[in-house]
Coordinates of C-alpha atoms and ligand atoms in Angstrom, one line a residue:
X1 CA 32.7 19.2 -67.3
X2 CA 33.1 21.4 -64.1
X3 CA 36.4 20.1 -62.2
X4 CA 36.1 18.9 -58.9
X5 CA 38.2 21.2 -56.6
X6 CA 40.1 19.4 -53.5
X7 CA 39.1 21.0 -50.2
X8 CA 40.9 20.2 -47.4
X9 CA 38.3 20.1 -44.9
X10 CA 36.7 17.1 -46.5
X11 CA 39.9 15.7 -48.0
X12 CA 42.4 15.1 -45.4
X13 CA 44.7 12.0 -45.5
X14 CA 43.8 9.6 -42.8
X15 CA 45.3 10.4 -39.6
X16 CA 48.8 8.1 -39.6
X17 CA 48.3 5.1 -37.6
X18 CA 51.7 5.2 -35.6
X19 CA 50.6 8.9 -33.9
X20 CA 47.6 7.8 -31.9
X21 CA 50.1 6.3 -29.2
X22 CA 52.2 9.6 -29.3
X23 CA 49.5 11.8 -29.0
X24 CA 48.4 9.6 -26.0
X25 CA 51.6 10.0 -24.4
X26 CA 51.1 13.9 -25.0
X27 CA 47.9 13.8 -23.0
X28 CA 49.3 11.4 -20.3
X29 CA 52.1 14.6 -19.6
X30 CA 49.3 17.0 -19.1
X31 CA 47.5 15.1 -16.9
X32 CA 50.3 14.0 -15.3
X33 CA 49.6 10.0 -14.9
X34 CA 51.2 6.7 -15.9
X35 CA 47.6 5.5 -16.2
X36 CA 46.2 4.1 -19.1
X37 CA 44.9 7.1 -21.5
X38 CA 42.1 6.3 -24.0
X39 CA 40.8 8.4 -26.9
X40 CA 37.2 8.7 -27.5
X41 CA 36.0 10.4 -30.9
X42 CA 34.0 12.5 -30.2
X43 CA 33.1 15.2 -27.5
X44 CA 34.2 15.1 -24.1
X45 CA 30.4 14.4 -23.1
X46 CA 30.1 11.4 -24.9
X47 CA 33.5 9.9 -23.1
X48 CA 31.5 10.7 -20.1
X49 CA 28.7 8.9 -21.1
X50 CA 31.2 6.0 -22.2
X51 CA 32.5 5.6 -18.6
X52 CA 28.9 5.4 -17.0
X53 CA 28.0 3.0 -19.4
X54 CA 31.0 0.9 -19.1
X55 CA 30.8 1.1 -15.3
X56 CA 26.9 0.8 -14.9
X57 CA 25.5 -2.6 -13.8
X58 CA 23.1 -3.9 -10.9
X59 CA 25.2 -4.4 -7.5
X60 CA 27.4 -1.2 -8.2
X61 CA 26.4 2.0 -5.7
X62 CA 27.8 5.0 -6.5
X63 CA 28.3 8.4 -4.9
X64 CA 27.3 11.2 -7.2
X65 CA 28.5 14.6 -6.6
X66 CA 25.8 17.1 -8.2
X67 CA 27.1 20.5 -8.3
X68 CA 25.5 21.1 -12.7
X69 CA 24.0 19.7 -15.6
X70 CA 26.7 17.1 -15.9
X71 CA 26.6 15.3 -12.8
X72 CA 22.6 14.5 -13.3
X73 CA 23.6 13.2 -16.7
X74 CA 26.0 11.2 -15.4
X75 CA 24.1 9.8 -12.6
X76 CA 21.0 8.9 -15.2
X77 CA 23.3 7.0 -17.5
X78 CA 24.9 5.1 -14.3
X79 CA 20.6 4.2 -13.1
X80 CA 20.2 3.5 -17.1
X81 CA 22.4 1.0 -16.5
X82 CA 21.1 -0.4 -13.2
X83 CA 23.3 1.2 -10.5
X84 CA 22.3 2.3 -7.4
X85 CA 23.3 5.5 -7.1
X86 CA 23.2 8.2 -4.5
X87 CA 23.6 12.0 -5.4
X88 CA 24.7 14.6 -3.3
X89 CA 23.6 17.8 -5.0
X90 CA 25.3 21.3 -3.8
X91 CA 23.4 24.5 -3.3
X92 CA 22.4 25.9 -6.6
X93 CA 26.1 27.2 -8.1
X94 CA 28.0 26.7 -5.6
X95 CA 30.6 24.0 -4.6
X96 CA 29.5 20.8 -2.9
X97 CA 30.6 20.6 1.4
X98 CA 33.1 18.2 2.5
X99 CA 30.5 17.6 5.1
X100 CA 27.8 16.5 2.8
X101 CA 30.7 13.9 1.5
X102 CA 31.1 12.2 4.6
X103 CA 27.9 11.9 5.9
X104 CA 26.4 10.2 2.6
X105 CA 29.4 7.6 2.7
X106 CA 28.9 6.9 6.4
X107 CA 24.8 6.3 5.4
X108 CA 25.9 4.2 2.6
X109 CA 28.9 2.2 3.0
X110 CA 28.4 0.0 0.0
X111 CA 29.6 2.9 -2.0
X112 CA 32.5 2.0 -4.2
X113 CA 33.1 4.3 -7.4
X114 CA 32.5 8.3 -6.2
X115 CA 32.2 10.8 -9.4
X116 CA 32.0 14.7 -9.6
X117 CA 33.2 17.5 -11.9
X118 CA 36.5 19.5 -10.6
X119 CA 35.5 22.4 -12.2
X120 CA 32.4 24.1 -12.9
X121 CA 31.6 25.9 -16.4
X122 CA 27.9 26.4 -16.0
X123 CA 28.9 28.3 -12.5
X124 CA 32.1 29.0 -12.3
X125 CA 32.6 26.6 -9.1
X126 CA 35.7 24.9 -8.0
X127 CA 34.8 21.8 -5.9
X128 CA 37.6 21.2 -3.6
X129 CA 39.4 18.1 -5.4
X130 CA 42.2 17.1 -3.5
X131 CA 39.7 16.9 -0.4
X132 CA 37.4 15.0 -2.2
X133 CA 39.9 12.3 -3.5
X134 CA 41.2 11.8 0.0
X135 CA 37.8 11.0 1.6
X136 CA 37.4 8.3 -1.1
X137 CA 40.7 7.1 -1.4
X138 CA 40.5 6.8 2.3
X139 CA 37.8 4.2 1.9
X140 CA 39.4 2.3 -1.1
X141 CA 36.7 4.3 -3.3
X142 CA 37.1 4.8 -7.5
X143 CA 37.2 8.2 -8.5
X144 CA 35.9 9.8 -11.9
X145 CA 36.5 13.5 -12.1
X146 CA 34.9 15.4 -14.8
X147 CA 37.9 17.6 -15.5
X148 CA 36.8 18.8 -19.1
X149 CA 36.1 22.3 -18.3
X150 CA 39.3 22.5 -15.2
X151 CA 42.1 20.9 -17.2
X152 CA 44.1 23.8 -18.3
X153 CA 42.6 26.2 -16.0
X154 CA 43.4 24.7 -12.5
X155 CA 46.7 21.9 -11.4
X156 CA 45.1 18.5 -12.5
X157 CA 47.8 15.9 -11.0
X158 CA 46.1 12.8 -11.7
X159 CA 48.4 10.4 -10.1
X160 CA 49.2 12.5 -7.4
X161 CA 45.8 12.6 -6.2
X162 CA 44.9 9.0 -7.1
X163 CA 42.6 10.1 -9.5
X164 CA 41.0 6.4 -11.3
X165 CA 39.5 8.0 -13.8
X166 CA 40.1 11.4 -15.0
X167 CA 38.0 12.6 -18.6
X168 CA 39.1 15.7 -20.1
X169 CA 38.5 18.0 -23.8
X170 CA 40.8 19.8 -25.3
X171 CA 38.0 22.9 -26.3
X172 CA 37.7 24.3 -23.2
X173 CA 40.7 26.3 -21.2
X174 CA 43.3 24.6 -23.6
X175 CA 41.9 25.9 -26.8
X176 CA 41.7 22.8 -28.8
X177 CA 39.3 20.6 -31.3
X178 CA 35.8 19.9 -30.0
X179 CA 34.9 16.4 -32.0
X180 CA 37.9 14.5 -29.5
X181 CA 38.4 13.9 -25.7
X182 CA 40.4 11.7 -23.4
X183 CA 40.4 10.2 -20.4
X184 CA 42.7 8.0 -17.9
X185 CA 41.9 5.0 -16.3
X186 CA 44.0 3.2 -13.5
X187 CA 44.3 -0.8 -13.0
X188 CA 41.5 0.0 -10.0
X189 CA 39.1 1.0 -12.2
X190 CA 39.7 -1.6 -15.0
X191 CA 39.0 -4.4 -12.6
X192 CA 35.7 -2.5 -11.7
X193 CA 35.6 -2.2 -15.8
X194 CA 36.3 -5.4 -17.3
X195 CA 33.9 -8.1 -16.2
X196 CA 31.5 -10.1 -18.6
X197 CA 28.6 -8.1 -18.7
X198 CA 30.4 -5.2 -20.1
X199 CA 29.4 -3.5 -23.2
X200 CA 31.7 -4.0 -26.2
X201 CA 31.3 -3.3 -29.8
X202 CA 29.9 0.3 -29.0
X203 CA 31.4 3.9 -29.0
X204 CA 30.4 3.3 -25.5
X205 CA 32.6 0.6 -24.5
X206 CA 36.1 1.3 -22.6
X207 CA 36.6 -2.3 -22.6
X208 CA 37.0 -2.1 -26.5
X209 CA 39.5 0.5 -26.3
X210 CA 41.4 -1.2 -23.9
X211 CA 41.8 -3.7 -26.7
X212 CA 42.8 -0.7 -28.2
X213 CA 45.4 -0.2 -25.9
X214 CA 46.7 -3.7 -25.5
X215 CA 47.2 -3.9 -29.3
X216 CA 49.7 -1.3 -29.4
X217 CA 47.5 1.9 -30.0
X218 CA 47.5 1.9 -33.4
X219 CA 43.9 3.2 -35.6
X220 CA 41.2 3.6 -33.1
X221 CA 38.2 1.4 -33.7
X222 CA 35.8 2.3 -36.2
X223 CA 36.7 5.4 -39.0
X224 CA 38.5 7.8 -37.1
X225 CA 37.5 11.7 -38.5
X226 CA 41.3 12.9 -39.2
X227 CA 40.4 16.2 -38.9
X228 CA 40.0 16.0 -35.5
X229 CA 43.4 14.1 -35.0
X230 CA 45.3 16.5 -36.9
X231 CA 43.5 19.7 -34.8
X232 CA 44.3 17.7 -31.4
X233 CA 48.1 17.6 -32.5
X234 CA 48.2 20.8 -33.8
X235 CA 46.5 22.0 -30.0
X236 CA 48.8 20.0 -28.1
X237 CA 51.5 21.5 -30.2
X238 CA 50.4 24.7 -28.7
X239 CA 49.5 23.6 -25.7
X240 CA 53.2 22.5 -25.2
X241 CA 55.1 26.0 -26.6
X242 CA 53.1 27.5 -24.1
X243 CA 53.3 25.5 -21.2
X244 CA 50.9 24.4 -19.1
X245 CA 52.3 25.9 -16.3
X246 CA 51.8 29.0 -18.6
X247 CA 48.5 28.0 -19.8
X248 CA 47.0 27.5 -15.7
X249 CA 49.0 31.1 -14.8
X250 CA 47.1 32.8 -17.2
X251 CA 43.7 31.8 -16.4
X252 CA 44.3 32.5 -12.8
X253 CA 45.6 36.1 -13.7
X254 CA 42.2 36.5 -15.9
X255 CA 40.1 35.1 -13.3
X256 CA 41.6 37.1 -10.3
X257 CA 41.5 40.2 -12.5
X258 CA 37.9 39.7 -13.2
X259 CA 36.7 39.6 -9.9
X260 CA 38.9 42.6 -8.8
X261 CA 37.3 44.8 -12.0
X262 CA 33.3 43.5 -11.7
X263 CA 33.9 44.0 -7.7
X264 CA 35.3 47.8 -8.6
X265 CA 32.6 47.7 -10.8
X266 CA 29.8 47.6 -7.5
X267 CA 28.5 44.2 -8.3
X268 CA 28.4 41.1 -6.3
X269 CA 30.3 37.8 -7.4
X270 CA 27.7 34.9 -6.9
X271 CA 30.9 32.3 -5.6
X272 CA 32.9 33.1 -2.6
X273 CA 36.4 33.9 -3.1
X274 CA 38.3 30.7 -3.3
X275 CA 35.6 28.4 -4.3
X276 CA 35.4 29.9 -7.7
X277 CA 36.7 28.6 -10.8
X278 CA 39.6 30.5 -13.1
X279 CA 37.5 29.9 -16.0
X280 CA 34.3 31.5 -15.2
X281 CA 33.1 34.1 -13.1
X282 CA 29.3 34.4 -11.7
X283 CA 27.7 37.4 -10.6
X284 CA 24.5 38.4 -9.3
X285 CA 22.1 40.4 -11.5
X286 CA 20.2 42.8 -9.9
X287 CA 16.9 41.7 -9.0
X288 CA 14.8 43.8 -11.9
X289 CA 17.3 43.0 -14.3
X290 CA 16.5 40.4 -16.9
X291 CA 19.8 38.4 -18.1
X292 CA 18.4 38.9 -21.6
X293 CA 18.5 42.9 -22.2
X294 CA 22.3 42.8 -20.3
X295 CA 22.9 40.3 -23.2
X296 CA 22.1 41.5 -26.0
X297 CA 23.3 45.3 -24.3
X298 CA 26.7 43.7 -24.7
X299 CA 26.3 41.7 -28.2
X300 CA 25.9 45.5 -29.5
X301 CA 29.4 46.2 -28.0
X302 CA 30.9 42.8 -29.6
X303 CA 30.8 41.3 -26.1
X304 CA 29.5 37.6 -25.0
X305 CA 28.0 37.3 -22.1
X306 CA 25.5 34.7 -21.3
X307 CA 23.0 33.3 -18.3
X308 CA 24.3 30.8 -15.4
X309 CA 23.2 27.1 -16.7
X310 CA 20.9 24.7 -14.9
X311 CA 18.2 24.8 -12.5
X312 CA 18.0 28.0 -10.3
X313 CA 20.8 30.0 -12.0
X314 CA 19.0 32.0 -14.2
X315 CA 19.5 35.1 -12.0
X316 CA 23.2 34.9 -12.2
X317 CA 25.5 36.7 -15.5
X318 CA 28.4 34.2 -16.5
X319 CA 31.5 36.2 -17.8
X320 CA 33.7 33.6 -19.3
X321 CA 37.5 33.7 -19.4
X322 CA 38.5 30.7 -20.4
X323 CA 40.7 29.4 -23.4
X324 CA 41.8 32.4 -25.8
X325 CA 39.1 34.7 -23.6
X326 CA 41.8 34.0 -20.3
X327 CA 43.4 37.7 -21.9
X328 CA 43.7 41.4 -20.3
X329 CA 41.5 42.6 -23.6
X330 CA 39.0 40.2 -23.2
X331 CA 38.7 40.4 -19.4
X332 CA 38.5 44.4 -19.8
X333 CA 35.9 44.2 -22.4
X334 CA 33.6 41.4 -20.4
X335 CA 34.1 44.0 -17.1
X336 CA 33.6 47.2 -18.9
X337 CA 30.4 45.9 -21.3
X338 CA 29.0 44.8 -18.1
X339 CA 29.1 47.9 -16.5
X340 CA 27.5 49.8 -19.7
X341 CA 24.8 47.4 -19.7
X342 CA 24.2 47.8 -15.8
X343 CA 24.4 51.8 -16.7
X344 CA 21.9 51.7 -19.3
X345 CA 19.4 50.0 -17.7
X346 CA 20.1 52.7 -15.0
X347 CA 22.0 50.8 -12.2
X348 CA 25.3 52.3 -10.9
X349 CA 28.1 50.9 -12.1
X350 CA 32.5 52.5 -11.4
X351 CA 33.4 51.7 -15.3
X352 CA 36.4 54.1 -14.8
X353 CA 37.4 51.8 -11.2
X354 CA 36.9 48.5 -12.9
X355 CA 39.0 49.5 -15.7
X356 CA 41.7 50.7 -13.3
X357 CA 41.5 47.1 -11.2
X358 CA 41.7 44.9 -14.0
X359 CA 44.9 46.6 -15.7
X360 CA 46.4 46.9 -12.2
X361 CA 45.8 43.1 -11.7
X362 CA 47.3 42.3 -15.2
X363 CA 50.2 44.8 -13.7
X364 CA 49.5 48.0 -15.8
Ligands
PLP1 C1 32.1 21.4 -21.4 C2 32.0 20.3 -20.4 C3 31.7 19.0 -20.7 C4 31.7 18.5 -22.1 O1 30.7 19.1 -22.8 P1 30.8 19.0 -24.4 O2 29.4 19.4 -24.8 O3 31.1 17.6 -24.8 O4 31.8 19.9 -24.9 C5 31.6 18.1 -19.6 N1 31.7 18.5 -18.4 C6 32.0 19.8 -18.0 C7 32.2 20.1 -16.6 C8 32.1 20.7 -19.0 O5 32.4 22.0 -18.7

């Protein structure tokens, strides 16, 4: 008989019951609220979908920020569910106008939830939030911010700002588990929530985890995968001996020093200075260039480097620094492969400059 060995990755002890409310509590620090903060298991998308599904219904018109990928999801599962719903989409990778805000809520003053993404992974955009937040708070508006890709890499002051509902993952700038997210939701947006049509017994519902929540926090609905619970303590563990203070300051110093070595380097950033992201940073490819070749140029060297995402962006290089990458040898590696692959294919390209600007940035 061959003996069955334990293996921890399919053998975990169930996550204890009494640390769902800490780790609750954990998350209501980093975002800085006294709201209401809910855990969804699974990835940050699918808490996303959760609060267009909980919030879609026929009557409700919504403003829909479209600056990626995300926000059309959002807006379809919002329709799916019989909203009316206006989008606002931004140029192609770069942040939406405060302009375009105002005029669409003028046009359509039945508006009454608004929802956009702070922070922009696909294209390394910053939409300017605490802008936003005041036009709609201005006009008694909900807000749902898509912070998954921003929290940890910009100040996310959720009560603050007046943020309703904020949803964030702890994968992206904060280093943590991908099968778990979060969000916050204030008493405005419960009583926009809670009425009799909305969905319950689903992975989709908020309402069932505001049961959740009125019951003390104990095991969330369903099986929850303990993996994930003990890889979201074990983040926020790390999370706090940093600091998020710590954790923010770092990923401005790799985003600033980024854009000093790829502009030493002779190439153009996509996203004006200060309406970029710290987590990623867009530049243009030369017109002949094919993404592809600069790719796999820099896979050789050990180096990710991948395509911007979602329609339009295919001519723009993404050079992520976000999470462990928000580092001086990962910035200098991103920079300087760059360069080599612009070299190779026989573009100029000031290696020796970019170097220089990106240890000068991280104070070398
Ligand atoms: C990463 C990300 C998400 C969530 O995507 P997952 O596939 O669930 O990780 C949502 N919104 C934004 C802006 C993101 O960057």
């Amino acid at each position: 008989m061959t003996e069955v060995a334990w293996n921890p990755l399919y053998g975990a002890p169930v996550y204890p019951a009494e640390r769902y409310a800490a780790l609750t509590r954990r998350v209501s620090g980093i975002l800085k609220t006294n709201n209401d903060v809910l855990l969804v298991q699974a990835e940050a998308v699918v808490a996303l979908e959760a609060v267009a599904t909980s919030l879609a219904r026929p009557g409700l018109s919504v403003l829909n920020i479209v600056t990626s990928p995300y926000g059309n999801w959002f807006g379809q599962w919002l329709r799916r569910g019989g909203t009316h719903v206006v989008d606002i989409v931004a140029q192609p990778g770069l942040p939406i106008e405060l302009d375009a805000i105002t005029v669409a809520l003028d046009i359509n003053p039945n508006v009454s939830v608004m929802a956009l993404v702070h922070a922009e992974s696909a294209s390394g955009i910053l939409n300017p939030l605490p802008e936003i937040i005041a036009l709609a708070k201005a006009r008694s508006i909900v807000t749902i911010v898509d912070a998954v890709a921003s929290v940890g890499g910009h100040s996310l002051d959720v009560d603050a700002l007046g943020i309703d509902i904020a949803v964030i993952g702890p994968q992206k700038a904060l280093g943590g588990p991908a099968g778990v997210s979060a969000l916050s939701v204030s008493r405005h947006a419960w009583e926009l929530v809670l009425h009799d049509d909305a969905p319950r017994d689903s992975i989709l519902s908020l309402a069932d985890l505001k049961a959740w929540v009125d019951a003390g926090r104990g095991v969330l609905p369903g099986t929850p995968a303990p993996l994930e619970f003990f890889a979201l303590e074990a983040s926020l563990d790390q999370v706090e001996a940093e600091g998020l203070a710590q954790i923010i300051a770092r990923h401005e110093k790799a985003a600033s020093a980024s854009r000093a070595g790829l502009t030493a380097l002779g190439t153009s950033l996509w996203v004006p200075a200060g309406q970029g992201s710290n987590l990623v940073t867009t530049v243009l490819l030369p017109s002949e260039l094919g993404s592809a070749s600069v790719i796999a140029f820099a896979a050789g060297l050990g180096v990710e480097l991948t395509p911007g995402v979602g329609a339009g962006l295919s001519h723009l290089m993404r050079i992520n620094h976000t999470g462990a990458r928000a580092s001086f040898p990962t910035v200098l590696a991103n920079v300087v492969a760059y360069g080599a692959a612009l070299r190779r294919a026989g573009f100029p390209a000031n290696i020796g400059a970019a170097s220089e600007a990106v240890t000068k940035s991280y104070g070398g």
